[in-house]
PDB file of C-alpha atoms in Angstrom:
ATOM      1  CA  UNK R   1     103.986  86.370  98.546  1.00 47.00           C
ATOM      2  CA  UNK R   2     104.008  88.288 101.822  1.00 56.00           C
ATOM      3  CA  UNK R   3     101.468  90.918 102.763  1.00 57.00           C
ATOM      4  CA  UNK R   4     104.077  93.654 102.268  1.00 55.00           C
ATOM      5  CA  UNK R   5     104.695  92.516  98.674  1.00 54.00           C
ATOM      6  CA  UNK R   6     100.970  92.632  97.865  1.00 57.00           C
ATOM      7  CA  UNK R   7     100.480  96.309  98.694  1.00 62.00           C
ATOM      8  CA  UNK R   8      99.878  98.615  95.750  1.00 63.00           C
ATOM      9  CA  UNK R   9     101.982 101.436  97.153  1.00 68.00           C
ATOM     10  CA  UNK R  10     104.916 101.221  99.599  1.00 70.00           C
ATOM     11  CA  UNK R  11     104.279 103.014 102.922  1.00 70.00           C
ATOM     12  CA  UNK R  12     107.074 105.542 102.463  1.00 80.00           C
ATOM     13  CA  UNK R  13     106.098 106.584  98.935  1.00 92.00           C
ATOM     14  CA  UNK R  14     104.853 110.082  98.144  1.00 95.00           C
ATOM     15  CA  UNK R  15     102.084 110.120  95.545  1.00 96.00           C
ATOM     16  CA  UNK R  16     101.207 112.867  93.099  1.00 97.00           C
ATOM     17  CA  UNK R  17      97.673 114.206  92.817  1.00 98.00           C
ATOM     18  CA  UNK R  18      97.192 112.436  89.437  1.00 98.00           C
ATOM     19  CA  UNK R  19      98.318 109.133  91.015  1.00 97.00           C
ATOM     20  CA  UNK R  20      95.799 109.549  93.847  1.00 98.00           C
ATOM     21  CA  UNK R  21      93.142 110.476  91.285  1.00 98.00           C
ATOM     22  CA  UNK R  22      93.822 107.221  89.431  1.00 97.00           C
ATOM     23  CA  UNK R  23      93.906 105.067  92.572  1.00 96.00           C
ATOM     24  CA  UNK R  24      90.667 106.506  93.987  1.00 97.00           C
ATOM     25  CA  UNK R  25      89.045 107.027  90.578  1.00 98.00           C
ATOM     26  CA  UNK R  26      88.218 110.624  91.501  1.00 98.00           C
ATOM     27  CA  UNK R  27      88.599 113.911  89.687  1.00 98.00           C
ATOM     28  CA  UNK R  28      91.309 116.470  90.316  1.00 98.00           C
ATOM     29  CA  UNK R  29      89.025 118.987  92.034  1.00 98.00           C
ATOM     30  CA  UNK R  30      87.638 116.281  94.336  1.00 98.00           C
ATOM     31  CA  UNK R  31      91.149 115.271  95.437  1.00 98.00           C
ATOM     32  CA  UNK R  32      92.045 118.922  96.088  1.00 98.00           C
ATOM     33  CA  UNK R  33      88.770 119.349  98.037  1.00 98.00           C
ATOM     34  CA  UNK R  34      89.766 116.377 100.227  1.00 98.00           C
ATOM     35  CA  UNK R  35      93.165 117.999 100.805  1.00 98.00           C
ATOM     36  CA  UNK R  36      91.613 121.412 101.591  1.00 98.00           C
ATOM     37  CA  UNK R  37      89.185 119.857 104.069  1.00 98.00           C
ATOM     38  CA  UNK R  38      92.079 117.976 105.757  1.00 96.00           C
ATOM     39  CA  UNK R  39      90.440 114.617 105.079  1.00 96.00           C
ATOM     40  CA  UNK R  40      93.497 113.708 102.988  1.00 97.00           C
ATOM     41  CA  UNK R  41      96.869 114.851 104.355  1.00 96.00           C
ATOM     42  CA  UNK R  42      99.379 116.271 101.907  1.00 96.00           C
ATOM     43  CA  UNK R  43     102.743 117.999 101.940  1.00 96.00           C
ATOM     44  CA  UNK R  44     104.413 120.492  99.640  1.00 96.00           C
ATOM     45  CA  UNK R  45     107.748 119.599  98.048  1.00 92.00           C
ATOM     46  CA  UNK R  46     108.858 122.817  96.431  1.00 95.00           C
ATOM     47  CA  UNK R  47     105.815 123.853  94.390  1.00 95.00           C
ATOM     48  CA  UNK R  48     104.518 120.285  94.086  1.00 95.00           C
ATOM     49  CA  UNK R  49     101.804 118.745  96.241  1.00 97.00           C
ATOM     50  CA  UNK R  50     102.465 115.163  97.435  1.00 97.00           C
ATOM     51  CA  UNK R  51     100.259 112.753  99.367  1.00 97.00           C
ATOM     52  CA  UNK R  52     102.016 110.209 101.600  1.00 96.00           C
ATOM     53  CA  UNK R  53     100.847 106.641 100.945  1.00 95.00           C
ATOM     54  CA  UNK R  54     100.123 106.269 104.662  1.00 94.00           C
ATOM     55  CA  UNK R  55      97.747 109.234 104.423  1.00 95.00           C
ATOM     56  CA  UNK R  56      95.934 107.618 101.505  1.00 96.00           C
ATOM     57  CA  UNK R  57      95.608 104.348 103.435  1.00 94.00           C
ATOM     58  CA  UNK R  58      94.268 106.209 106.489  1.00 95.00           C
ATOM     59  CA  UNK R  59      91.722 108.033 104.324  1.00 96.00           C
ATOM     60  CA  UNK R  60      90.518 104.750 102.811  1.00 95.00           C
ATOM     61  CA  UNK R  61      90.296 103.139 106.273  1.00 95.00           C
ATOM     62  CA  UNK R  62      88.242 106.111 107.526  1.00 95.00           C
ATOM     63  CA  UNK R  63      85.881 105.787 104.572  1.00 95.00           C
ATOM     64  CA  UNK R  64      85.415 102.072 105.254  1.00 95.00           C
ATOM     65  CA  UNK R  65      84.780 102.754 108.956  1.00 96.00           C
ATOM     66  CA  UNK R  66      82.192 105.442 108.100  1.00 93.00           C
ATOM     67  CA  UNK R  67      80.394 103.079 105.742  1.00 92.00           C
ATOM     68  CA  UNK R  68      80.190 100.306 108.339  1.00 83.00           C
TER      69      UNK R  68
END
């Protein structure tokens, strides 16, 4: 299995807020707080909020770097 096949979410995928909640094991208001504070980048598609998988990966990498 290649590294690309082992990723949980493809790079070009747009995630819903509930999907991000499940992946990060956070509540809805916490995810929206991260979006409001620009720590997690999101886009609007119509009336729906979507988080690019690359944004989620960058957020996780930032959290790991802060903890180190």
